[in-house]
Structure formats: C-alpha cells, structure tokens
mmCIF file of C-alpha atoms in Angstrom:
data_model
loop_
_atom_site.group_PDB
_atom_site.id
_atom_site.type_symbol
_atom_site.label_atom_id
_atom_site.label_comp_id
_atom_site.label_asym_id
_atom_site.label_seq_id
_atom_site.Cartn_x
_atom_site.Cartn_y
_atom_site.Cartn_z
ATOM 1 C CA MET A 1 0.000 0.000 0.000
ATOM 2 C CA SER A 2 1.507 3.319 -1.061
ATOM 3 C CA ALA A 3 0.802 5.102 2.207
ATOM 4 C CA ALA A 4 3.013 2.662 4.109
ATOM 5 C CA GLN A 5 6.073 3.642 2.082
ATOM 6 C CA ASN A 6 6.088 7.223 3.340
ATOM 7 C CA PRO A 7 5.820 8.872 6.755
ATOM 8 C CA PRO A 8 2.102 9.198 7.618
ATOM 9 C CA THR A 9 0.615 12.586 6.888
ATOM 10 C CA GLU A 10 -1.719 14.319 9.309
ATOM 11 C CA ASN A 11 -4.593 13.086 7.131
ATOM 12 C CA GLU A 12 -3.424 9.481 7.493
ATOM 13 C CA LEU A 13 -3.078 9.756 11.245
ATOM 14 C CA LYS A 14 -6.561 11.197 11.540
ATOM 15 C CA SER A 15 -8.048 8.379 9.468
ATOM 16 C CA THR A 16 -7.240 5.488 11.820
ATOM 17 C CA GLU A 17 -9.525 6.233 14.756
ATOM 18 C CA ASN A 18 -13.214 7.058 14.280
ATOM 19 C CA TRP A 19 -12.570 7.138 10.545
ATOM 20 C CA TYR A 20 -15.903 8.780 9.780
ATOM 21 C CA THR A 21 -14.980 12.008 11.630
ATOM 22 C CA SER A 22 -12.090 12.678 9.225
ATOM 23 C CA TRP A 23 -13.096 11.034 5.929
ATOM 24 C CA PHE A 24 -16.639 12.440 5.783
ATOM 25 C CA ASP A 25 -15.301 15.921 6.477
ATOM 26 C CA THR A 26 -12.956 15.953 3.477
ATOM 27 C CA PRO A 27 -13.971 17.234 0.035
ATOM 28 C CA TYR A 28 -12.549 14.005 -1.407
ATOM 29 C CA TYR A 29 -15.374 11.914 0.106
ATOM 30 C CA HIS A 30 -17.894 13.929 -1.898
ATOM 31 C CA ILE A 31 -15.731 13.807 -5.051
ATOM 32 C CA LEU A 32 -15.425 10.006 -4.926
ATOM 33 C CA TYR A 33 -19.158 9.496 -4.442
ATOM 34 C CA LYS A 34 -20.429 12.328 -6.639
ATOM 35 C CA GLU A 35 -22.073 9.901 -9.100
ATOM 36 C CA ARG A 36 -24.516 8.459 -6.587
ATOM 37 C CA ASN A 37 -27.934 7.913 -8.089
ATOM 38 C CA TYR A 38 -30.137 10.809 -6.993
ATOM 39 C CA ARG A 39 -33.124 9.592 -8.994
ATOM 40 C CA GLU A 40 -32.952 6.198 -7.296
ATOM 41 C CA ALA A 41 -32.849 7.953 -3.922
ATOM 42 C CA GLN A 42 -35.942 9.966 -4.821
ATOM 43 C CA VAL A 43 -37.824 6.853 -5.957
ATOM 44 C CA PHE A 44 -37.013 5.288 -2.593
ATOM 45 C CA MET A 45 -38.281 8.347 -0.695
ATOM 46 C CA ASP A 46 -41.473 8.373 -2.792
ATOM 47 C CA ASN A 47 -42.079 4.686 -2.101
ATOM 48 C CA ILE A 48 -41.220 4.635 1.585
ATOM 49 C CA THR A 49 -43.215 7.751 2.535
ATOM 50 C CA HIS A 50 -46.207 6.365 0.620
ATOM 51 C CA TYR A 51 -45.818 2.993 2.355
ATOM 52 C CA LEU A 52 -45.630 4.646 5.789
ATOM 53 C CA ASN A 53 -48.636 6.827 4.890
ATOM 54 C CA LEU A 54 -47.027 9.807 6.614
ATOM 55 C CA PRO A 55 -49.445 12.656 7.373
ATOM 56 C CA GLU A 56 -49.090 15.977 5.578
ATOM 57 C CA LYS A 57 -46.373 18.120 7.160
ATOM 58 C CA ALA A 58 -45.175 15.146 9.210
ATOM 59 C CA LYS A 59 -42.030 15.763 11.274
ATOM 60 C CA VAL A 60 -39.190 13.758 9.733
ATOM 61 C CA LEU A 61 -35.645 13.200 11.033
ATOM 62 C CA ASP A 62 -32.966 12.304 8.486
ATOM 63 C CA LEU A 63 -30.263 10.799 10.695
ATOM 64 C CA ALA A 64 -26.710 10.871 9.278
ATOM 65 C CA CYS A 65 -27.943 13.129 6.475
ATOM 66 C CA GLY A 66 -24.585 14.047 4.937
ATOM 67 C CA LYS A 67 -25.032 17.047 2.637
ATOM 68 C CA GLY A 68 -28.781 16.606 2.902
ATOM 69 C CA ARG A 69 -29.860 15.167 -0.444
ATOM 70 C CA HIS A 70 -32.583 13.013 1.123
ATOM 71 C CA SER A 71 -33.592 15.773 3.561
ATOM 72 C CA ILE A 72 -34.040 18.282 0.746
ATOM 73 C CA TYR A 73 -36.204 15.925 -1.288
ATOM 74 C CA LEU A 74 -38.303 14.914 1.741
ATOM 75 C CA ASN A 75 -38.899 18.595 2.373
ATOM 76 C CA GLN A 76 -39.991 19.030 -1.254
ATOM 77 C CA LEU A 77 -42.539 16.261 -0.651
ATOM 78 C CA GLY A 78 -44.105 18.510 1.990
ATOM 79 C CA PHE A 79 -42.583 17.250 5.222
ATOM 80 C CA ASP A 80 -41.078 19.241 8.100
ATOM 81 C CA VAL A 81 -37.514 17.890 8.058
ATOM 82 C CA LEU A 82 -34.488 17.985 10.322
ATOM 83 C CA GLY A 83 -31.243 16.661 8.857
ATOM 84 C CA ALA A 84 -28.644 15.648 11.439
ATOM 85 C CA ASP A 85 -25.046 14.569 10.926
ATOM 86 C CA LEU A 86 -21.780 14.423 12.867
ATOM 87 C CA SER A 87 -19.847 16.109 10.041
ATOM 88 C CA GLU A 88 -19.715 19.877 10.520
ATOM 89 C CA ASN A 89 -18.601 20.403 6.920
ATOM 90 C CA SER A 90 -21.548 18.416 5.579
ATOM 91 C CA ILE A 91 -24.009 20.277 7.810
ATOM 92 C CA ASN A 92 -22.530 23.637 6.781
ATOM 93 C CA GLU A 93 -23.084 22.679 3.148
ATOM 94 C CA ALA A 94 -26.574 21.266 3.758
ATOM 95 C CA SER A 95 -27.611 24.347 5.744
ATOM 96 C CA LYS A 96 -27.462 26.456 2.564
ATOM 97 C CA ASN A 97 -30.833 24.849 1.781
ATOM 98 C CA THR A 98 -32.476 25.773 5.109
ATOM 99 C CA ASN A 99 -36.040 27.119 5.058
ATOM 100 C CA GLU A 100 -39.000 27.302 7.463
ATOM 101 C CA THR A 101 -39.594 23.539 7.282
ATOM 102 C CA LEU A 102 -36.051 22.320 6.588
ATOM 103 C CA HIS A 103 -33.293 22.571 9.164
ATOM 104 C CA PHE A 104 -29.913 20.954 9.784
ATOM 105 C CA LYS A 105 -27.799 20.413 12.879
ATOM 106 C CA VAL A 106 -24.589 18.698 13.960
ATOM 107 C CA HIS A 107 -25.600 15.732 16.082
ATOM 108 C CA ASP A 108 -24.232 12.395 17.311
ATOM 109 C CA MET A 109 -26.690 9.645 16.349
ATOM 110 C CA ARG A 110 -26.044 7.846 19.641
ATOM 111 C CA GLU A 111 -27.972 10.598 21.413
ATOM 112 C CA ALA A 112 -31.783 10.783 21.351
ATOM 113 C CA PHE A 113 -33.613 13.985 20.412
ATOM 114 C CA GLU A 114 -35.896 15.724 22.881
ATOM 115 C CA GLU A 115 -38.295 16.472 20.066
ATOM 116 C CA LYS A 116 -40.284 13.495 18.761
ATOM 117 C CA TYR A 117 -40.624 12.613 15.084
ATOM 118 C CA ASP A 118 -43.265 10.896 12.954
ATOM 119 C CA ALA A 119 -40.480 9.200 11.011
ATOM 120 C CA VAL A 120 -36.758 8.691 11.512
ATOM 121 C CA PHE A 121 -34.748 7.723 8.428
ATOM 122 C CA ASN A 122 -31.211 6.313 8.554
ATOM 123 C CA LEU A 123 -30.289 5.868 4.908
ATOM 124 C CA PHE A 124 -27.617 4.588 2.554
ATOM 125 C CA THR A 125 -25.730 2.370 5.030
ATOM 126 C CA SER A 126 -25.169 5.078 7.637
ATOM 127 C CA PHE A 127 -25.065 2.624 10.543
ATOM 128 C CA GLY A 128 -22.447 0.352 12.096
ATOM 129 C CA TYR A 129 -19.536 2.801 11.961
ATOM 130 C CA PHE A 130 -18.563 2.746 15.612
ATOM 131 C CA GLU A 131 -15.468 1.172 17.135
ATOM 132 C CA ASN A 132 -17.524 -0.057 20.085
ATOM 133 C CA ASP A 133 -20.300 -2.486 19.103
ATOM 134 C CA GLU A 134 -22.345 -1.328 22.097
ATOM 135 C CA ASP A 135 -22.781 1.988 20.278
ATOM 136 C CA ASN A 136 -24.935 0.234 17.656
ATOM 137 C CA LEU A 137 -27.393 -0.753 20.377
ATOM 138 C CA THR A 138 -27.181 2.747 21.878
ATOM 139 C CA THR A 139 -28.027 4.237 18.466
ATOM 140 C CA LEU A 140 -31.061 1.983 18.018
ATOM 141 C CA LYS A 141 -32.333 2.968 21.460
ATOM 142 C CA ALA A 142 -31.797 6.656 20.609
ATOM 143 C CA ILE A 143 -33.797 6.247 17.392
ATOM 144 C CA LYS A 144 -36.625 4.576 19.289
ATOM 145 C CA GLU A 145 -36.647 7.356 21.903
ATOM 146 C CA SER A 146 -36.791 9.999 19.149
ATOM 147 C CA LEU A 147 -40.028 8.589 17.682
ATOM 148 C CA SER A 148 -43.482 9.923 18.432
ATOM 149 C CA GLU A 149 -46.111 7.521 19.780
ATOM 150 C CA TYR A 150 -47.242 6.627 16.261
ATOM 151 C CA GLY A 151 -43.883 7.149 14.537
ATOM 152 C CA PHE A 152 -41.895 4.720 12.394
ATOM 153 C CA ALA A 153 -38.170 4.337 11.798
ATOM 154 C CA VAL A 154 -36.394 3.118 8.676
ATOM 155 C CA ILE A 155 -32.839 1.789 8.406
ATOM 156 C CA ASP A 156 -31.560 1.339 4.869
ATOM 157 C CA PHE A 157 -28.483 -0.908 5.175
ATOM 158 C CA MET A 158 -26.432 -2.989 2.758
ATOM 159 C CA ASN A 159 -27.317 -6.663 2.436
ATOM 160 C CA VAL A 160 -24.070 -8.055 3.818
ATOM 161 C CA THR A 161 -24.541 -11.532 2.302
ATOM 162 C CA ASN A 162 -24.923 -10.086 -1.184
ATOM 163 C CA VAL A 163 -22.106 -7.559 -0.691
ATOM 164 C CA LEU A 164 -19.616 -10.243 0.340
ATOM 165 C CA GLU A 165 -20.567 -12.482 -2.596
ATOM 166 C CA THR A 166 -20.038 -9.654 -5.089
ATOM 167 C CA LEU A 167 -17.147 -7.844 -3.368
ATOM 168 C CA VAL A 168 -14.604 -6.332 -5.774
ATOM 169 C CA PRO A 169 -11.238 -6.716 -3.921
ATOM 170 C CA GLU A 170 -9.393 -3.986 -5.829
ATOM 171 C CA GLU A 171 -10.279 -1.268 -8.335
ATOM 172 C CA THR A 172 -9.264 2.226 -9.392
ATOM 173 C CA LYS A 173 -11.849 4.973 -9.927
ATOM 174 C CA THR A 174 -10.838 8.204 -11.614
ATOM 175 C CA VAL A 175 -13.013 11.166 -10.651
ATOM 176 C CA GLU A 176 -12.158 14.804 -11.418
ATOM 177 C CA GLY A 177 -8.655 13.757 -12.433
ATOM 178 C CA ILE A 178 -7.945 11.939 -9.158
ATOM 179 C CA ASP A 179 -7.160 8.208 -9.225
ATOM 180 C CA PHE A 180 -8.792 6.611 -6.183
ATOM 181 C CA HIS A 181 -7.199 3.199 -5.527
ATOM 182 C CA ILE A 182 -9.713 1.130 -3.570
ATOM 183 C CA LYS A 183 -9.261 -2.154 -1.678
ATOM 184 C CA ARG A 184 -12.165 -4.026 -0.055
ATOM 185 C CA TYR A 185 -12.067 -6.940 2.389
ATOM 186 C CA LEU A 186 -13.753 -8.545 5.396
ATOM 187 C CA LYS A 187 -11.840 -8.501 8.683
ATOM 188 C CA ASP A 188 -12.977 -9.032 12.290
ATOM 189 C CA GLY A 189 -16.643 -8.848 11.361
ATOM 190 C CA HIS A 190 -16.267 -5.538 9.492
ATOM 191 C CA ILE A 191 -16.214 -4.693 5.806
ATOM 192 C CA TYR A 192 -13.224 -2.453 5.118
ATOM 193 C CA LYS A 193 -12.606 -0.140 2.204
ATOM 194 C CA GLU A 194 -9.109 1.349 1.972
ATOM 195 C CA ILE A 195 -8.825 4.417 -0.248
ATOM 196 C CA ASP A 196 -5.448 5.701 -1.450
ATOM 197 C CA PHE A 197 -4.887 8.639 -3.774
ATOM 198 C CA GLU A 198 -2.652 11.599 -4.536
ATOM 199 C CA ASP A 199 -3.715 15.186 -5.089
ATOM 200 C CA LYS A 200 -1.634 18.352 -5.415
ATOM 201 C CA GLY A 201 1.535 16.459 -4.591
ATOM 202 C CA GLN A 202 0.208 14.971 -1.353
ATOM 203 C CA LYS A 203 -0.603 11.329 -0.589
ATOM 204 C CA PHE A 204 -3.857 10.497 1.197
ATOM 205 C CA HIS A 205 -5.032 7.317 2.868
ATOM 206 C CA PHE A 206 -8.492 6.792 4.327
ATOM 207 C CA VAL A 207 -10.338 3.763 5.604
ATOM 208 C CA GLU A 208 -14.067 3.085 5.657
ATOM 209 C CA LYS A 209 -15.108 0.443 8.145
ATOM 210 C CA VAL A 210 -18.666 -0.810 8.584
ATOM 211 C CA LYS A 211 -19.873 -3.595 10.858
ATOM 212 C CA ALA A 212 -21.064 -6.508 8.702
ATOM 213 C CA LEU A 213 -24.500 -6.672 10.316
ATOM 214 C CA THR A 214 -26.903 -9.278 8.954
ATOM 215 C CA LEU A 215 -30.670 -9.305 9.382
ATOM 216 C CA LYS A 216 -30.184 -11.758 12.260
ATOM 217 C CA ASP A 217 -27.767 -9.327 13.940
ATOM 218 C CA PHE A 218 -30.271 -6.482 13.608
ATOM 219 C CA GLU A 219 -33.085 -8.669 14.944
ATOM 220 C CA GLU A 220 -31.029 -9.473 18.044
ATOM 221 C CA LEU A 221 -30.089 -5.820 18.590
ATOM 222 C CA MET A 222 -33.682 -4.687 18.121
ATOM 223 C CA GLU A 223 -34.998 -7.276 20.537
ATOM 224 C CA GLU A 224 -32.507 -6.047 23.141
ATOM 225 C CA ALA A 225 -33.547 -2.439 22.464
ATOM 226 C CA GLY A 226 -37.246 -3.250 22.839
ATOM 227 C CA ILE A 227 -37.921 -2.447 19.184
ATOM 228 C CA TYR A 228 -40.636 -3.998 17.013
ATOM 229 C CA LEU A 229 -39.436 -4.937 13.519
ATOM 230 C CA LEU A 230 -42.513 -4.511 11.339
ATOM 231 C CA ASP A 231 -41.368 -5.120 7.770
ATOM 232 C CA ILE A 232 -38.291 -5.853 5.648
ATOM 233 C CA PHE A 233 -37.595 -4.965 2.010
ATOM 234 C CA GLY A 234 -34.749 -5.821 -0.366
ATOM 235 C CA ASP A 235 -34.532 -2.802 -2.649
ATOM 236 C CA TYR A 236 -35.665 0.792 -3.159
ATOM 237 C CA LYS A 237 -38.797 -0.339 -5.008
ATOM 238 C CA LEU A 238 -39.755 -2.165 -1.780
ATOM 239 C CA LYS A 239 -39.527 -5.646 -3.225
ATOM 240 C CA LYS A 240 -39.382 -8.634 -0.883
ATOM 241 C CA PHE A 241 -36.057 -9.228 0.889
ATOM 242 C CA HIS A 242 -34.045 -12.246 -0.279
ATOM 243 C CA LYS A 243 -31.037 -13.148 1.835
ATOM 244 C CA THR A 244 -28.649 -13.765 -1.085
ATOM 245 C CA ASP A 245 -30.058 -11.758 -3.988
ATOM 246 C CA SER A 246 -31.304 -8.474 -2.503
ATOM 247 C CA GLU A 247 -29.019 -5.449 -2.816
ATOM 248 C CA ARG A 248 -30.384 -3.700 0.276
ATOM 249 C CA LEU A 249 -31.665 -4.573 3.737
ATOM 250 C CA ILE A 250 -34.429 -2.059 4.483
ATOM 251 C CA MET A 251 -36.052 -2.410 7.897
ATOM 252 C CA ILE A 252 -39.197 -0.679 9.170
ATOM 253 C CA PHE A 253 -39.589 -0.617 12.936
ATOM 254 C CA LYS A 254 -40.980 1.217 15.924
#
C-alpha cells in the first residue's frame, strides 16, 4: 500500500480512529461518491413515505444526512424535516438549503432527540460505523426514543450476504482527475474499504469500516432495544427481501 512507504501525513493519522470524523469531512469523500444515483434515492423516498402513509407536514428526522440530499427531497414532498449529521462540513453545506420547514444540525446519532418525530430515516448504510459495538445498540435505542407515539423508523443498510458475494477486492476509480485506488475486504466482522490517492503532490489514505450486520444481527439488537421490527424490504422499489439476492436490507420498525 503506497501510504506505508512514506511517513504518515496528518490526514493518514486522523483516518485510523473514528474514521468517519475525518473522511466524511474531506472534500474528497464527496468527489469520490459524486455519481450516486439521486433519482434512485428519490424513488425510494417516494415509495417509503407512501408505504408509511405519513401525514401531511409530518415531522421527519434524516439521521446521518450528509449534505442533505434526502432531507431536501423529503422537504420538497411537503414534510417538516431535520437533517442531522456528525460532520460539521456536511451540515454547513446542507444548511445552505435551510427554510421554514427544513433545518440541519450537527448531532451524534447515539444521542436521542428531545423532540419526537413521525419518522426517523437512517439511509444509505449510515449505521455500524462505531469502534464499540455497544454503540450500535445505543443508536437503536436513541432512534426509538426519538419517535413519536405513532412514529416509524427506517434503516436502509447494505445486504451483507450479497455484498460479500459480489465484493470487488481492488479497483481504481478516476473522478475529477484523481485516481482513487480502492481495496475491499472482510476482517474481524467488518467490511473495510481502503482508499489511497494523490492530489496536489500529497498522498492520502483513508479507511471506511462498517460492521457486517446481517438481518439476524439487527433482529437481536432490536430485541434487546425493545424495538418492534414490522417489515423488511430488499430494494428501493420495496420488493421482498431475499437473503442472497437483494441489494439492500431495508427495515421498518418502531
């Protein structure tokens, strides 16, 4: 790995512990993932809000909202939306879209909100980042505590079984003239993605690390958190979940 051949830069040192606090706050994260499918995301929001039959002007929490693409679209659908994320840079960017019914704040998803929401969305595999596995349970409890009496929560996670079967061990993606060298592997129950690249004469090394949580793992966590798992889907069109074939693991609970 190229980063090992040179003294670690400040960026490399920052990337090893709580990787999400450094990687998500860099402009390179947004460059690498700039081609994400916005239309697909909107189709999902259309389908899931229709399925949940959310009332007009329902209060919606988009947890781990990033730059707010889902929050903005949910607000366009007529909902009163709060987007929350740990990344100050992402929230600063998202906040440019603030209006009377769309707000953003820096927030740690392990902490419940005092205000209660009709729906809490945790989308695009924004779960399982923590070094301490207990924090996953803490986060689920915080989501439950942030729901109104009749509220529903949605976690949109990768289908680990499918991901591992189709994992591409190494590839290079060139975006905006930057060659991102990517390695993927399973280690200690986590799916790792190592990202190496150079820009403006400087070497960068970041690591993404997500707990490889299966449906069974979520069921056990939810039972411990006192959560009721109501429905499971396997893609953004809300088709039935298949353990091996489905691309997503979408869970509806309260």
